Amino acid sequence: MIALSLVAIATQDIVSGWSIACGGMISIIPSWYFANEVLRFKGARSIEKVVHSAYKSELIKLILMGSGFAIVFALVEPLKPALVFAGFFVTHLGGLIVTSLGAKTQIDPPKNDS
């Protein structure tokens, strides 16, 4: 997200970079909250707590995302709305890709051919 914002500033203007950064932060902050809350519990005995925490944290994450968009569109001027959404989607998609790659390596560990 930082690299994308810097490229936008270099090729477009500061408003473009700021808009992309705002969209990225709308994705990052709620996702960080979700991960922090769900990963608090460890062990087989706490599986019910993990599931309850996941549902609650997902709801709060969605509220934070909606609030983030509302705050940015209400308070930040000048702004390029299309780039806010682009920053959000690129950051969110990047997080999903990294998560899926990490899950695949944990499920299918590399085979040792020696």
Short mmCIF file of C-alpha atoms in Angstrom, two decimals:
data_model
loop_
_atom_site.label_atom_id
_atom_site.label_comp_id
_atom_site.label_asym_id
_atom_site.label_seq_id
_atom_site.Cartn_x
_atom_site.Cartn_y
_atom_site.Cartn_z
CA MET A 1 0.00 0.00 0.00
CA ILE A 2 2.84 2.38 0.81
CA ALA A 3 4.54 1.64 -2.50
CA LEU A 4 1.28 2.14 -4.38
CA SER A 5 0.73 5.47 -2.62
CA LEU A 6 4.25 6.64 -3.45
CA VAL A 7 3.84 5.65 -7.10
CA ALA A 8 0.57 7.59 -7.22
CA ILE A 9 2.24 10.64 -5.68
CA ALA A 10 5.14 10.43 -8.15
CA THR A 11 2.97 9.93 -11.24
CA GLN A 12 -0.19 11.82 -10.30
CA ASP A 13 -0.41 14.11 -7.28
CA ILE A 14 -0.52 14.12 -3.49
CA VAL A 15 -4.32 13.74 -3.45
CA SER A 16 -4.03 10.45 -5.35
CA GLY A 17 -1.48 9.07 -2.92
CA TRP A 18 -3.47 10.24 0.09
CA SER A 19 -6.66 8.70 -1.31
CA ILE A 20 -4.97 5.32 -1.86
CA ALA A 21 -3.44 5.44 1.63
CA CYS A 22 -6.83 6.18 3.21
CA GLY A 23 -8.40 3.22 1.40
CA GLY A 24 -5.57 0.96 2.48
CA MET A 25 -5.89 1.98 6.11
CA ILE A 26 -9.65 1.32 5.97
CA SER A 27 -8.69 -2.28 5.18
CA ILE A 28 -5.65 -2.68 7.43
CA ILE A 29 -6.98 -1.37 10.76
CA PRO A 30 -10.14 -3.53 10.96
CA SER A 31 -8.24 -6.60 9.71
CA TRP A 32 -5.58 -6.06 12.37
CA TYR A 33 -8.31 -5.82 15.01
CA PHE A 34 -9.90 -9.07 13.79
CA ALA A 35 -6.62 -11.00 13.77
CA ASN A 36 -5.63 -9.66 17.18
CA GLU A 37 -8.94 -10.67 18.77
CA VAL A 38 -9.23 -14.12 17.18
CA LEU A 39 -5.64 -15.17 17.83
CA ARG A 40 -5.79 -14.32 21.54
CA PHE A 41 -6.93 -17.83 22.47
CA LYS A 42 -4.78 -20.93 22.13
CA GLY A 43 -5.32 -24.63 22.75
CA ALA A 44 -8.07 -27.17 22.16
CA ARG A 45 -9.99 -26.16 25.28
CA SER A 46 -10.58 -22.66 24.00
CA ILE A 47 -12.11 -23.56 20.61
CA GLU A 48 -15.52 -22.24 21.69
CA LYS A 49 -13.91 -18.96 22.72
CA VAL A 50 -12.13 -18.74 19.35
CA VAL A 51 -15.36 -19.32 17.41
CA HIS A 52 -17.30 -16.81 19.52
CA SER A 53 -14.47 -14.30 19.20
CA ALA A 54 -14.34 -14.81 15.42
CA TYR A 55 -18.05 -14.05 14.97
CA LYS A 56 -17.93 -11.03 17.26
CA SER A 57 -14.69 -9.72 15.75
CA GLU A 58 -15.97 -10.13 12.18
CA LEU A 59 -19.04 -8.05 13.02
CA ILE A 60 -16.89 -5.36 14.62
CA LYS A 61 -14.50 -5.48 11.64
CA LEU A 62 -17.36 -4.81 9.22
CA ILE A 63 -18.60 -1.93 11.39
CA LEU A 64 -15.07 -0.48 11.50
CA MET A 65 -14.76 -0.71 7.71
CA GLY A 66 -18.10 1.01 7.16
CA SER A 67 -17.22 3.68 9.70
CA GLY A 68 -13.82 4.13 8.08
CA PHE A 69 -15.38 4.85 4.70
CA ALA A 70 -17.93 7.20 6.28
CA ILE A 71 -15.24 9.13 8.17
CA VAL A 72 -12.93 9.40 5.17
CA PHE A 73 -15.68 10.57 2.80
CA ALA A 74 -17.07 13.01 5.37
CA LEU A 75 -13.84 14.54 6.66
CA VAL A 76 -11.05 14.21 4.09
CA GLU A 77 -10.95 16.81 1.34
CA PRO A 78 -9.77 16.90 -1.39
CA LEU A 79 -10.23 13.22 -2.16
CA LYS A 80 -10.46 10.91 -5.16
CA PRO A 81 -13.17 8.37 -4.24
CA ALA A 82 -12.24 5.84 -6.94
CA LEU A 83 -8.69 5.70 -5.57
CA VAL A 84 -9.96 5.24 -2.01
CA PHE A 85 -11.83 2.14 -3.16
CA ALA A 86 -8.84 1.02 -5.25
CA GLY A 87 -6.53 1.31 -2.23
CA PHE A 88 -9.01 -0.64 -0.12
CA PHE A 89 -9.44 -3.45 -2.64
CA VAL A 90 -5.74 -3.80 -3.47
CA THR A 91 -4.80 -3.92 0.22
CA HIS A 92 -7.63 -6.32 1.07
CA LEU A 93 -6.81 -8.57 -1.88
CA GLY A 94 -3.13 -8.57 -0.95
CA GLY A 95 -4.00 -9.69 2.58
CA LEU A 96 -6.19 -12.49 1.24
CA ILE A 97 -3.45 -13.70 -1.10
CA VAL A 98 -0.79 -13.69 1.62
CA THR A 99 -3.16 -15.49 4.00
CA SER A 100 -4.02 -18.17 1.44
CA LEU A 101 -0.35 -18.72 0.59
CA GLY A 102 0.49 -19.03 4.28
CA ALA A 103 -2.34 -21.50 4.84
CA LYS A 104 -1.20 -23.62 1.89
CA THR A 105 2.34 -23.90 3.21
CA GLN A 106 1.03 -24.98 6.61
CA ILE A 107 -1.30 -27.59 5.09
CA ASP A 108 1.14 -28.91 2.48
CA PRO A 109 4.64 -28.67 3.95
CA PRO A 110 7.49 -29.07 1.45
CA LYS A 111 8.54 -32.66 0.85
CA ASN A 112 12.08 -33.67 1.63
CA ASP A 113 13.42 -35.73 -1.31
CA SER A 114 16.62 -36.90 0.35
#
